[in-house]
């Protein structure tokens, strides 16, 4: 692995940094909270449009669909530089990172012409409708069904933990179209209009005070067959493309890291505590280990290779890392740690808010347990779990 930028990469990094400096303020630890400001969505749409107009929105996408036609390493460099600024990007992370690439890979020319540019310029927002109450992280165990009716499909069922569904315009939804085959073989993916009749979005109030996740109910929702992505019954293949992109997208975590808690410890006068210093060292080592692991992905991208299941490592580490750091900071505040009012709490209550938000990150993009199974089976080559349903029709259970 080469950790240094080539001359071309260094030039692009300088160009990206200069552009970002012109439009945004440097990032602060409290940036996590900015996602709940009333004007955040409008700010995000404006920023997305500015990026698209200057060919920074999706750097690796071909120029003919609005991208820059750049290299994967340029996209990595852009992500690194943008992360240093208070960039309102979260409303578009799922759509441009997971949903629209799936539309590009499996959709028709009409789909690409209709949806890609509007998403790229921030005019439309997308969500991903996979998880269900009874299926958990077993995506293939979903029960939301679609029945063919002429040139349309009628969908009934429920999805849950759908990030951004309350402001999304469109989504990709995975449903069961054939219950009489094994569970991975009876799935189909569709594009769904989130504003159409029969789609009921209900935000979930979270412990952190936010409502980023949602329940979504489908009641006789009609979708034309022309909005199908891939062949009927091939939805699992389509979903794997989305899920691989999801692993990349949720590998990191916003909120305080070892640097923020070290700065707070200095102001609180606890840096001399040997127990805290030992934990700080552990957090630093974990952060550096994750950083070096990401370099492996960057090296694969620079060689034109597709990153594999090892990207699951990042999310397992960072979600738990965030929770541990915030818990330690709250304990450091003693009885004042119960105060979560940003006007009165230490560090603007960023540790309290992030601590309550962190468990959601351990669910998003696959639970810790599922990701550990992926690492064990697909990275380490350990034996797979016993699956009694492998060759049996879904309807048998």
mmCIF file of C-alpha atoms in Angstrom:
data_model
loop_
_atom_site.group_PDB
_atom_site.id
_atom_site.type_symbol
_atom_site.label_atom_id
_atom_site.label_comp_id
_atom_site.label_asym_id
_atom_site.label_seq_id
_atom_site.Cartn_x
_atom_site.Cartn_y
_atom_site.Cartn_z
ATOM 1 C CA UNK A 1 0.000 0.000 0.000
ATOM 2 C CA UNK A 2 1.244 3.457 -0.923
ATOM 3 C CA UNK A 3 -0.030 6.049 1.573
ATOM 4 C CA UNK A 4 1.197 9.041 -0.409
ATOM 5 C CA UNK A 5 -0.712 10.874 -3.133
ATOM 6 C CA UNK A 6 0.677 10.721 -6.636
ATOM 7 C CA UNK A 7 1.324 14.141 -8.229
ATOM 8 C CA UNK A 8 -2.032 13.895 -10.028
ATOM 9 C CA UNK A 9 -3.840 12.911 -6.814
ATOM 10 C CA UNK A 10 -2.153 15.708 -4.873
ATOM 11 C CA UNK A 11 -3.289 18.215 -7.507
ATOM 12 C CA UNK A 12 -6.862 16.957 -7.296
ATOM 13 C CA UNK A 13 -6.783 17.070 -3.483
ATOM 14 C CA UNK A 14 -5.653 20.699 -3.616
ATOM 15 C CA UNK A 15 -8.409 21.526 -6.115
ATOM 16 C CA UNK A 16 -11.066 19.818 -3.971
ATOM 17 C CA UNK A 17 -9.877 21.485 -0.766
ATOM 18 C CA UNK A 18 -9.862 24.918 -2.370
ATOM 19 C CA UNK A 19 -13.410 24.408 -3.688
ATOM 20 C CA UNK A 20 -14.669 23.218 -0.314
ATOM 21 C CA UNK A 21 -12.994 26.103 1.502
ATOM 22 C CA UNK A 22 -14.778 28.513 -0.804
ATOM 23 C CA UNK A 23 -18.251 27.162 0.024
ATOM 24 C CA UNK A 24 -18.193 25.596 3.522
ATOM 25 C CA UNK A 25 -17.030 26.111 7.096
ATOM 26 C CA UNK A 26 -14.596 23.661 8.751
ATOM 27 C CA UNK A 27 -16.296 20.740 10.477
ATOM 28 C CA UNK A 28 -16.951 20.823 14.204
ATOM 29 C CA UNK A 29 -17.717 17.945 16.575
ATOM 30 C CA UNK A 30 -21.279 19.227 16.948
ATOM 31 C CA UNK A 31 -21.905 18.766 13.222
ATOM 32 C CA UNK A 32 -23.911 15.640 14.064
ATOM 33 C CA UNK A 33 -26.567 17.852 15.579
ATOM 34 C CA UNK A 34 -26.805 20.070 12.498
ATOM 35 C CA UNK A 35 -28.706 17.300 10.737
ATOM 36 C CA UNK A 36 -31.719 18.202 12.893
ATOM 37 C CA UNK A 37 -31.808 21.892 12.067
ATOM 38 C CA UNK A 38 -35.004 22.967 10.329
ATOM 39 C CA UNK A 39 -33.100 24.381 7.367
ATOM 40 C CA UNK A 40 -30.806 21.362 7.006
ATOM 41 C CA UNK A 41 -32.693 19.745 4.114
ATOM 42 C CA UNK A 42 -32.710 22.939 2.063
ATOM 43 C CA UNK A 43 -29.027 23.487 2.785
ATOM 44 C CA UNK A 44 -28.311 19.932 1.679
ATOM 45 C CA UNK A 45 -30.192 20.386 -1.593
ATOM 46 C CA UNK A 46 -28.347 23.617 -2.351
ATOM 47 C CA UNK A 47 -24.971 22.048 -1.582
ATOM 48 C CA UNK A 48 -25.769 19.006 -3.724
ATOM 49 C CA UNK A 49 -26.653 21.275 -6.649
ATOM 50 C CA UNK A 50 -23.420 23.254 -6.263
ATOM 51 C CA UNK A 51 -21.404 20.022 -6.276
ATOM 52 C CA UNK A 52 -23.214 18.705 -9.339
ATOM 53 C CA UNK A 53 -22.775 21.944 -11.276
ATOM 54 C CA UNK A 54 -19.027 21.791 -10.601
ATOM 55 C CA UNK A 55 -18.701 18.040 -11.315
ATOM 56 C CA UNK A 56 -17.896 17.041 -7.737
ATOM 57 C CA UNK A 57 -21.200 15.295 -6.941
ATOM 58 C CA UNK A 58 -20.322 11.764 -8.097
ATOM 59 C CA UNK A 59 -16.760 11.780 -9.318
ATOM 60 C CA UNK A 60 -16.561 8.233 -10.696
ATOM 61 C CA UNK A 61 -19.818 8.420 -12.649
ATOM 62 C CA UNK A 62 -19.457 8.867 -16.421
ATOM 63 C CA UNK A 63 -19.674 12.415 -17.746
ATOM 64 C CA UNK A 64 -22.668 11.524 -19.916
ATOM 65 C CA UNK A 65 -24.819 10.986 -16.788
ATOM 66 C CA UNK A 66 -23.512 14.022 -14.935
ATOM 67 C CA UNK A 67 -20.420 12.658 -13.241
ATOM 68 C CA UNK A 68 -16.809 13.725 -13.539
ATOM 69 C CA UNK A 69 -15.511 10.578 -15.217
ATOM 70 C CA UNK A 70 -12.806 10.452 -12.550
ATOM 71 C CA UNK A 71 -11.014 7.609 -10.802
ATOM 72 C CA UNK A 72 -12.084 5.770 -7.634
ATOM 73 C CA UNK A 73 -9.106 7.291 -5.836
ATOM 74 C CA UNK A 74 -10.329 10.771 -6.727
ATOM 75 C CA UNK A 75 -13.669 9.886 -5.131
ATOM 76 C CA UNK A 76 -11.838 8.696 -2.011
ATOM 77 C CA UNK A 77 -9.829 11.924 -1.895
ATOM 78 C CA UNK A 78 -12.984 14.005 -2.293
ATOM 79 C CA UNK A 79 -14.681 12.091 0.544
ATOM 80 C CA UNK A 80 -11.663 12.652 2.786
ATOM 81 C CA UNK A 81 -11.580 16.372 2.101
ATOM 82 C CA UNK A 82 -15.347 16.895 2.325
ATOM 83 C CA UNK A 83 -15.339 15.167 5.731
ATOM 84 C CA UNK A 84 -13.192 18.035 7.055
ATOM 85 C CA UNK A 85 -16.014 20.513 6.440
ATOM 86 C CA UNK A 86 -19.552 21.037 7.723
ATOM 87 C CA UNK A 87 -21.057 19.587 4.550
ATOM 88 C CA UNK A 88 -24.820 18.826 4.658
ATOM 89 C CA UNK A 89 -24.652 15.514 2.784
ATOM 90 C CA UNK A 90 -26.682 12.972 4.781
ATOM 91 C CA UNK A 91 -30.027 13.263 2.882
ATOM 92 C CA UNK A 92 -28.272 12.095 -0.307
ATOM 93 C CA UNK A 93 -25.934 9.447 1.093
ATOM 94 C CA UNK A 94 -28.406 6.590 0.650
ATOM 95 C CA UNK A 95 -29.784 7.670 -2.707
ATOM 96 C CA UNK A 96 -26.519 8.445 -4.463
ATOM 97 C CA UNK A 97 -24.491 5.878 -2.559
ATOM 98 C CA UNK A 98 -26.862 2.904 -2.791
ATOM 99 C CA UNK A 99 -30.164 3.402 -4.612
ATOM 100 C CA UNK A 100 -29.254 5.298 -7.774
ATOM 101 C CA UNK A 101 -26.202 3.072 -8.503
ATOM 102 C CA UNK A 102 -28.632 0.141 -8.388
ATOM 103 C CA UNK A 103 -30.932 1.946 -10.839
ATOM 104 C CA UNK A 104 -27.954 2.597 -13.111
ATOM 105 C CA UNK A 105 -26.885 -1.065 -12.947
ATOM 106 C CA UNK A 106 -30.303 -2.672 -13.484
ATOM 107 C CA UNK A 107 -32.658 0.026 -14.741
ATOM 108 C CA UNK A 108 -33.681 0.831 -18.312
ATOM 109 C CA UNK A 109 -32.427 3.764 -20.352
ATOM 110 C CA UNK A 110 -35.721 5.486 -19.512
ATOM 111 C CA UNK A 111 -35.029 5.000 -15.788
ATOM 112 C CA UNK A 112 -31.571 6.516 -16.075
ATOM 113 C CA UNK A 113 -32.851 9.468 -18.074
ATOM 114 C CA UNK A 114 -35.718 10.090 -15.646
ATOM 115 C CA UNK A 115 -34.034 9.623 -12.264
ATOM 116 C CA UNK A 116 -30.241 9.934 -12.306
ATOM 117 C CA UNK A 117 -29.722 13.629 -13.032
ATOM 118 C CA UNK A 118 -32.502 14.799 -10.722
ATOM 119 C CA UNK A 119 -30.947 12.824 -7.863
ATOM 120 C CA UNK A 120 -27.483 14.070 -8.746
ATOM 121 C CA UNK A 121 -28.581 17.717 -8.635
ATOM 122 C CA UNK A 122 -30.447 17.314 -5.356
ATOM 123 C CA UNK A 123 -33.909 17.706 -6.834
ATOM 124 C CA UNK A 124 -35.104 14.277 -5.632
ATOM 125 C CA UNK A 125 -34.161 12.203 -2.597
ATOM 126 C CA UNK A 126 -34.193 8.402 -2.373
ATOM 127 C CA UNK A 127 -34.522 5.828 0.408
ATOM 128 C CA UNK A 128 -33.886 2.099 0.642
ATOM 129 C CA UNK A 129 -36.725 -0.206 1.769
ATOM 130 C CA UNK A 130 -35.251 -3.559 2.851
ATOM 131 C CA UNK A 131 -35.577 -4.238 6.604
ATOM 132 C CA UNK A 132 -38.788 -5.636 8.124
ATOM 133 C CA UNK A 133 -40.004 -6.226 11.697
ATOM 134 C CA UNK A 134 -40.036 -10.030 11.419
ATOM 135 C CA UNK A 135 -36.875 -10.401 9.320
ATOM 136 C CA UNK A 136 -34.295 -8.360 11.247
ATOM 137 C CA UNK A 137 -30.964 -8.435 9.437
ATOM 138 C CA UNK A 138 -32.080 -11.499 7.448
ATOM 139 C CA UNK A 139 -33.054 -9.472 4.392
ATOM 140 C CA UNK A 140 -34.080 -12.591 2.465
ATOM 141 C CA UNK A 141 -36.622 -13.421 5.187
ATOM 142 C CA UNK A 142 -38.867 -10.496 4.255
ATOM 143 C CA UNK A 143 -42.643 -10.937 3.945
ATOM 144 C CA UNK A 144 -43.809 -7.817 2.086
ATOM 145 C CA UNK A 145 -45.381 -9.266 -1.035
ATOM 146 C CA UNK A 146 -46.127 -8.151 -4.568
ATOM 147 C CA UNK A 147 -48.775 -9.832 -6.728
ATOM 148 C CA UNK A 148 -48.891 -9.365 -10.496
ATOM 149 C CA UNK A 149 -52.086 -7.744 -11.816
ATOM 150 C CA UNK A 150 -51.886 -7.172 -15.555
ATOM 151 C CA UNK A 151 -49.094 -4.695 -16.237
ATOM 152 C CA UNK A 152 -48.861 -3.745 -12.570
ATOM 153 C CA UNK A 153 -47.742 -5.243 -9.276
ATOM 154 C CA UNK A 154 -49.769 -4.749 -6.086
ATOM 155 C CA UNK A 155 -47.640 -4.437 -2.927
ATOM 156 C CA UNK A 156 -48.760 -5.044 0.652
ATOM 157 C CA UNK A 157 -46.594 -5.195 3.764
ATOM 158 C CA UNK A 158 -44.386 -3.235 6.134
ATOM 159 C CA UNK A 159 -40.800 -2.010 6.209
ATOM 160 C CA UNK A 160 -38.949 -0.593 9.213
ATOM 161 C CA UNK A 161 -35.788 1.381 10.069
ATOM 162 C CA UNK A 162 -36.023 3.153 6.717
ATOM 163 C CA UNK A 163 -33.689 6.138 6.995
ATOM 164 C CA UNK A 164 -34.984 9.337 5.404
ATOM 165 C CA UNK A 165 -38.298 7.891 4.213
ATOM 166 C CA UNK A 166 -40.158 10.888 5.684
ATOM 167 C CA UNK A 167 -38.536 13.255 3.186
ATOM 168 C CA UNK A 168 -37.754 10.842 0.329
ATOM 169 C CA UNK A 169 -39.352 11.237 -3.089
ATOM 170 C CA UNK A 170 -38.526 7.738 -4.371
ATOM 171 C CA UNK A 171 -37.195 4.473 -3.033
ATOM 172 C CA UNK A 172 -36.076 1.029 -4.070
ATOM 173 C CA UNK A 173 -38.149 -1.679 -2.417
ATOM 174 C CA UNK A 174 -37.381 -5.394 -2.168
ATOM 175 C CA UNK A 175 -40.486 -7.623 -2.008
ATOM 176 C CA UNK A 176 -41.471 -11.271 -2.255
ATOM 177 C CA UNK A 177 -43.054 -12.192 -5.575
ATOM 178 C CA UNK A 178 -42.815 -16.003 -5.299
ATOM 179 C CA UNK A 179 -43.233 -17.658 -1.874
ATOM 180 C CA UNK A 180 -43.016 -21.198 -3.299
ATOM 181 C CA UNK A 181 -39.249 -21.176 -3.864
ATOM 182 C CA UNK A 182 -36.334 -20.856 -1.366
ATOM 183 C CA UNK A 183 -36.292 -17.437 0.248
ATOM 184 C CA UNK A 184 -33.368 -15.981 -1.726
ATOM 185 C CA UNK A 185 -34.956 -16.906 -5.069
ATOM 186 C CA UNK A 186 -38.430 -15.396 -4.761
ATOM 187 C CA UNK A 187 -37.531 -11.720 -4.411
ATOM 188 C CA UNK A 188 -37.927 -8.814 -6.843
ATOM 189 C CA UNK A 189 -36.799 -5.172 -6.676
ATOM 190 C CA UNK A 190 -38.917 -2.182 -7.724
ATOM 191 C CA UNK A 191 -38.731 1.597 -7.861
ATOM 192 C CA UNK A 192 -41.510 3.107 -5.732
ATOM 193 C CA UNK A 193 -42.893 6.637 -5.594
ATOM 194 C CA UNK A 194 -42.899 7.474 -1.871
ATOM 195 C CA UNK A 195 -45.663 10.067 -2.322
ATOM 196 C CA UNK A 196 -48.172 7.817 -4.045
ATOM 197 C CA UNK A 197 -51.436 6.551 -2.592
ATOM 198 C CA UNK A 198 -51.082 3.618 -0.220
ATOM 199 C CA UNK A 199 -47.573 4.495 1.048
ATOM 200 C CA UNK A 200 -47.771 5.462 4.738
ATOM 201 C CA UNK A 201 -44.552 6.748 6.361
ATOM 202 C CA UNK A 202 -44.409 6.935 10.174
ATOM 203 C CA UNK A 203 -41.262 8.412 11.781
ATOM 204 C CA UNK A 204 -39.825 6.550 14.789
ATOM 205 C CA UNK A 205 -38.935 8.746 17.768
ATOM 206 C CA UNK A 206 -35.413 7.823 18.894
ATOM 207 C CA UNK A 207 -33.807 8.019 22.314
ATOM 208 C CA UNK A 208 -31.447 10.715 21.009
ATOM 209 C CA UNK A 209 -34.423 12.982 20.250
ATOM 210 C CA UNK A 210 -34.236 12.598 16.486
ATOM 211 C CA UNK A 211 -36.494 10.738 14.057
ATOM 212 C CA UNK A 212 -34.199 9.702 11.218
ATOM 213 C CA UNK A 213 -35.686 6.190 10.981
ATOM 214 C CA UNK A 214 -39.214 5.302 9.861
ATOM 215 C CA UNK A 215 -41.804 2.594 9.556
ATOM 216 C CA UNK A 216 -43.313 2.376 6.063
ATOM 217 C CA UNK A 217 -46.626 0.609 5.362
ATOM 218 C CA UNK A 218 -47.737 -0.478 1.881
ATOM 219 C CA UNK A 219 -51.484 -0.907 1.360
ATOM 220 C CA UNK A 220 -52.436 -2.032 -2.170
ATOM 221 C CA UNK A 221 -49.658 0.089 -3.657
ATOM 222 C CA UNK A 222 -49.622 -0.292 -7.436
ATOM 223 C CA UNK A 223 -46.289 -0.215 -9.272
ATOM 224 C CA UNK A 224 -46.018 -0.617 -13.048
ATOM 225 C CA UNK A 225 -43.985 -3.578 -14.250
ATOM 226 C CA UNK A 226 -41.805 -1.096 -16.143
ATOM 227 C CA UNK A 227 -40.465 0.086 -12.761
ATOM 228 C CA UNK A 228 -39.048 -3.341 -11.964
ATOM 229 C CA UNK A 229 -35.241 -3.555 -11.503
ATOM 230 C CA UNK A 230 -33.994 -6.869 -12.852
ATOM 231 C CA UNK A 231 -35.994 -9.947 -13.711
ATOM 232 C CA UNK A 232 -38.761 -11.286 -11.426
ATOM 233 C CA UNK A 233 -37.233 -13.524 -8.782
ATOM 234 C CA UNK A 234 -33.754 -12.037 -9.271
ATOM 235 C CA UNK A 235 -34.129 -9.430 -6.535
ATOM 236 C CA UNK A 236 -31.461 -10.962 -4.307
ATOM 237 C CA UNK A 237 -28.835 -10.447 -7.009
ATOM 238 C CA UNK A 238 -29.943 -6.830 -7.359
ATOM 239 C CA UNK A 239 -29.984 -6.374 -3.578
ATOM 240 C CA UNK A 240 -26.391 -7.602 -3.237
ATOM 241 C CA UNK A 241 -25.231 -4.664 -5.352
ATOM 242 C CA UNK A 242 -27.097 -2.299 -3.034
ATOM 243 C CA UNK A 243 -25.844 -4.004 0.125
ATOM 244 C CA UNK A 244 -22.201 -3.896 -1.003
ATOM 245 C CA UNK A 245 -22.536 -0.162 -1.560
ATOM 246 C CA UNK A 246 -24.228 0.112 1.854
ATOM 247 C CA UNK A 247 -21.276 -1.520 3.620
ATOM 248 C CA UNK A 248 -19.002 1.132 2.093
ATOM 249 C CA UNK A 249 -21.383 3.958 2.921
ATOM 250 C CA UNK A 250 -21.867 3.154 6.629
ATOM 251 C CA UNK A 251 -18.289 2.130 7.413
ATOM 252 C CA UNK A 252 -17.548 5.381 9.213
ATOM 253 C CA UNK A 253 -19.495 7.225 11.861
ATOM 254 C CA UNK A 254 -20.162 10.896 12.544
ATOM 255 C CA UNK A 255 -19.749 12.357 15.988
ATOM 256 C CA UNK A 256 -16.895 12.571 18.521
ATOM 257 C CA UNK A 257 -13.729 10.519 18.093
ATOM 258 C CA UNK A 258 -10.591 10.143 20.214
ATOM 259 C CA UNK A 259 -9.434 13.669 19.345
ATOM 260 C CA UNK A 260 -12.647 15.265 20.664
ATOM 261 C CA UNK A 261 -12.607 13.375 23.950
ATOM 262 C CA UNK A 262 -8.881 14.116 24.408
ATOM 263 C CA UNK A 263 -9.562 17.822 23.922
ATOM 264 C CA UNK A 264 -12.430 17.633 26.416
ATOM 265 C CA UNK A 265 -10.290 15.710 28.933
ATOM 266 C CA UNK A 266 -7.648 18.413 28.750
ATOM 267 C CA UNK A 267 -10.213 21.105 29.537
ATOM 268 C CA UNK A 268 -11.662 18.983 32.349
ATOM 269 C CA UNK A 269 -8.221 18.265 33.850
ATOM 270 C CA UNK A 270 -8.460 14.453 33.639
ATOM 271 C CA UNK A 271 -5.567 13.753 31.282
ATOM 272 C CA UNK A 272 -3.432 12.685 34.258
ATOM 273 C CA UNK A 273 -5.756 9.756 35.056
ATOM 274 C CA UNK A 274 -3.805 6.598 34.054
ATOM 275 C CA UNK A 275 -6.973 4.573 33.424
ATOM 276 C CA UNK A 276 -8.314 7.218 31.052
ATOM 277 C CA UNK A 277 -4.948 7.534 29.299
ATOM 278 C CA UNK A 278 -4.930 3.778 28.694
ATOM 279 C CA UNK A 279 -8.410 3.943 27.155
ATOM 280 C CA UNK A 280 -7.380 6.920 25.048
ATOM 281 C CA UNK A 281 -4.471 4.882 23.717
ATOM 282 C CA UNK A 282 -6.844 2.019 22.861
ATOM 283 C CA UNK A 283 -9.161 4.392 20.968
ATOM 284 C CA UNK A 284 -6.264 5.911 19.071
ATOM 285 C CA UNK A 285 -4.911 2.493 18.077
ATOM 286 C CA UNK A 286 -8.377 1.349 16.964
ATOM 287 C CA UNK A 287 -8.851 4.507 14.909
ATOM 288 C CA UNK A 288 -5.477 4.104 13.241
ATOM 289 C CA UNK A 289 -6.122 0.415 12.582
ATOM 290 C CA UNK A 290 -9.397 1.267 10.892
ATOM 291 C CA UNK A 291 -7.686 4.018 8.904
ATOM 292 C CA UNK A 292 -5.045 1.579 7.630
ATOM 293 C CA UNK A 293 -7.715 -0.998 6.835
ATOM 294 C CA UNK A 294 -9.490 1.609 4.720
ATOM 295 C CA UNK A 295 -6.223 2.090 2.848
ATOM 296 C CA UNK A 296 -6.608 -1.517 1.649
ATOM 297 C CA UNK A 297 -9.934 -0.551 0.100
ATOM 298 C CA UNK A 298 -8.343 2.506 -1.446
ATOM 299 C CA UNK A 299 -5.544 0.371 -2.882
ATOM 300 C CA UNK A 300 -8.110 -2.007 -4.406
ATOM 301 C CA UNK A 301 -9.993 0.942 -5.889
ATOM 302 C CA UNK A 302 -6.803 2.434 -7.321
ATOM 303 C CA UNK A 303 -6.175 -0.883 -9.136
ATOM 304 C CA UNK A 304 -9.709 -0.980 -10.534
ATOM 305 C CA UNK A 305 -10.748 -3.819 -8.231
ATOM 306 C CA UNK A 306 -14.068 -4.148 -6.398
ATOM 307 C CA UNK A 307 -13.781 -4.012 -2.586
ATOM 308 C CA UNK A 308 -15.070 -7.150 -0.913
ATOM 309 C CA UNK A 309 -16.812 -8.126 2.336
ATOM 310 C CA UNK A 310 -13.880 -6.898 4.434
ATOM 311 C CA UNK A 311 -15.599 -3.508 4.464
ATOM 312 C CA UNK A 312 -17.893 -4.952 7.132
ATOM 313 C CA UNK A 313 -14.966 -4.615 9.568
ATOM 314 C CA UNK A 314 -15.184 -0.824 9.544
ATOM 315 C CA UNK A 315 -18.766 -0.606 10.712
ATOM 316 C CA UNK A 316 -18.314 -3.127 13.531
ATOM 317 C CA UNK A 317 -15.366 -1.123 14.836
ATOM 318 C CA UNK A 318 -16.641 2.431 14.460
ATOM 319 C CA UNK A 319 -20.153 1.929 15.859
ATOM 320 C CA UNK A 320 -18.834 0.385 19.079
ATOM 321 C CA UNK A 321 -15.942 2.854 19.138
ATOM 322 C CA UNK A 322 -18.347 5.805 19.133
ATOM 323 C CA UNK A 323 -20.503 4.338 21.891
ATOM 324 C CA UNK A 324 -17.518 3.607 24.135
ATOM 325 C CA UNK A 325 -16.007 7.089 23.710
ATOM 326 C CA UNK A 326 -19.289 8.834 24.496
ATOM 327 C CA UNK A 327 -19.975 6.617 27.510
ATOM 328 C CA UNK A 328 -16.538 7.404 28.927
ATOM 329 C CA UNK A 329 -17.028 11.134 28.395
ATOM 330 C CA UNK A 330 -20.379 11.021 30.217
ATOM 331 C CA UNK A 331 -18.828 9.117 33.138
ATOM 332 C CA UNK A 332 -16.050 11.703 33.241
ATOM 333 C CA UNK A 333 -18.700 14.372 33.877
ATOM 334 C CA UNK A 334 -19.905 12.494 36.991
ATOM 335 C CA UNK A 335 -23.452 13.542 38.035
ATOM 336 C CA UNK A 336 -23.410 16.345 35.459
ATOM 337 C CA UNK A 337 -23.408 13.645 32.791
ATOM 338 C CA UNK A 338 -27.179 13.275 33.127
ATOM 339 C CA UNK A 339 -27.662 16.766 31.634
ATOM 340 C CA UNK A 340 -28.397 16.538 27.914
ATOM 341 C CA UNK A 341 -29.522 20.127 27.345
ATOM 342 C CA UNK A 342 -26.971 21.560 24.902
ATOM 343 C CA UNK A 343 -27.318 24.990 26.532
ATOM 344 C CA UNK A 344 -26.076 23.661 29.900
ATOM 345 C CA UNK A 345 -24.207 20.415 29.297
ATOM 346 C CA UNK A 346 -20.463 20.141 28.781
ATOM 347 C CA UNK A 347 -19.280 20.190 25.153
ATOM 348 C CA UNK A 348 -22.789 21.230 24.026
ATOM 349 C CA UNK A 349 -24.094 17.763 25.030
ATOM 350 C CA UNK A 350 -22.510 16.210 21.955
ATOM 351 C CA UNK A 351 -21.366 13.161 23.966
ATOM 352 C CA UNK A 352 -24.844 12.579 25.445
ATOM 353 C CA UNK A 353 -26.562 12.951 22.106
ATOM 354 C CA UNK A 354 -24.089 10.722 20.273
ATOM 355 C CA UNK A 355 -24.272 8.058 22.995
ATOM 356 C CA UNK A 356 -28.034 7.807 22.577
ATOM 357 C CA UNK A 357 -27.706 7.830 18.785
ATOM 358 C CA UNK A 358 -24.895 5.252 18.542
ATOM 359 C CA UNK A 359 -27.048 2.108 19.078
ATOM 360 C CA UNK A 360 -28.904 2.961 15.871
ATOM 361 C CA UNK A 361 -25.608 2.851 14.000
ATOM 362 C CA UNK A 362 -25.090 -0.690 15.311
ATOM 363 C CA UNK A 363 -28.320 -1.671 13.536
ATOM 364 C CA UNK A 364 -28.023 0.369 10.328
ATOM 365 C CA UNK A 365 -26.417 -1.477 7.443
ATOM 366 C CA UNK A 366 -26.615 -4.826 9.259
ATOM 367 C CA UNK A 367 -26.346 -5.606 12.966
ATOM 368 C CA UNK A 368 -23.007 -6.313 14.624
ATOM 369 C CA UNK A 369 -23.848 -10.023 14.727
ATOM 370 C CA UNK A 370 -24.616 -10.231 11.004
ATOM 371 C CA UNK A 371 -21.462 -8.345 10.076
ATOM 372 C CA UNK A 372 -19.344 -10.569 12.302
ATOM 373 C CA UNK A 373 -20.806 -13.599 10.516
ATOM 374 C CA UNK A 374 -19.884 -12.032 7.162
ATOM 375 C CA UNK A 375 -16.327 -11.410 8.361
ATOM 376 C CA UNK A 376 -16.043 -14.943 9.766
ATOM 377 C CA UNK A 377 -17.413 -16.722 6.703
ATOM 378 C CA UNK A 378 -16.325 -14.563 3.773
ATOM 379 C CA UNK A 379 -13.089 -13.016 5.032
ATOM 380 C CA UNK A 380 -11.691 -15.639 7.424
ATOM 381 C CA UNK A 381 -13.184 -18.646 5.605
ATOM 382 C CA UNK A 382 -14.768 -20.196 8.697
ATOM 383 C CA UNK A 383 -17.622 -22.731 8.316
ATOM 384 C CA UNK A 384 -21.054 -21.255 7.638
ATOM 385 C CA UNK A 385 -23.930 -21.421 10.092
ATOM 386 C CA UNK A 386 -26.316 -24.340 9.632
ATOM 387 C CA UNK A 387 -29.285 -23.281 7.470
ATOM 388 C CA UNK A 388 -32.304 -25.567 7.713
ATOM 389 C CA UNK A 389 -34.240 -23.456 5.189
ATOM 390 C CA UNK A 390 -31.640 -23.467 2.428
ATOM 391 C CA UNK A 391 -33.452 -25.674 -0.115
ATOM 392 C CA UNK A 392 -37.020 -25.347 1.121
ATOM 393 C CA UNK A 393 -39.728 -23.004 -0.197
ATOM 394 C CA UNK A 394 -40.322 -19.880 1.862
ATOM 395 C CA UNK A 395 -43.996 -20.769 2.233
ATOM 396 C CA UNK A 396 -43.037 -23.896 4.211
ATOM 397 C CA UNK A 397 -42.074 -21.809 7.229
#
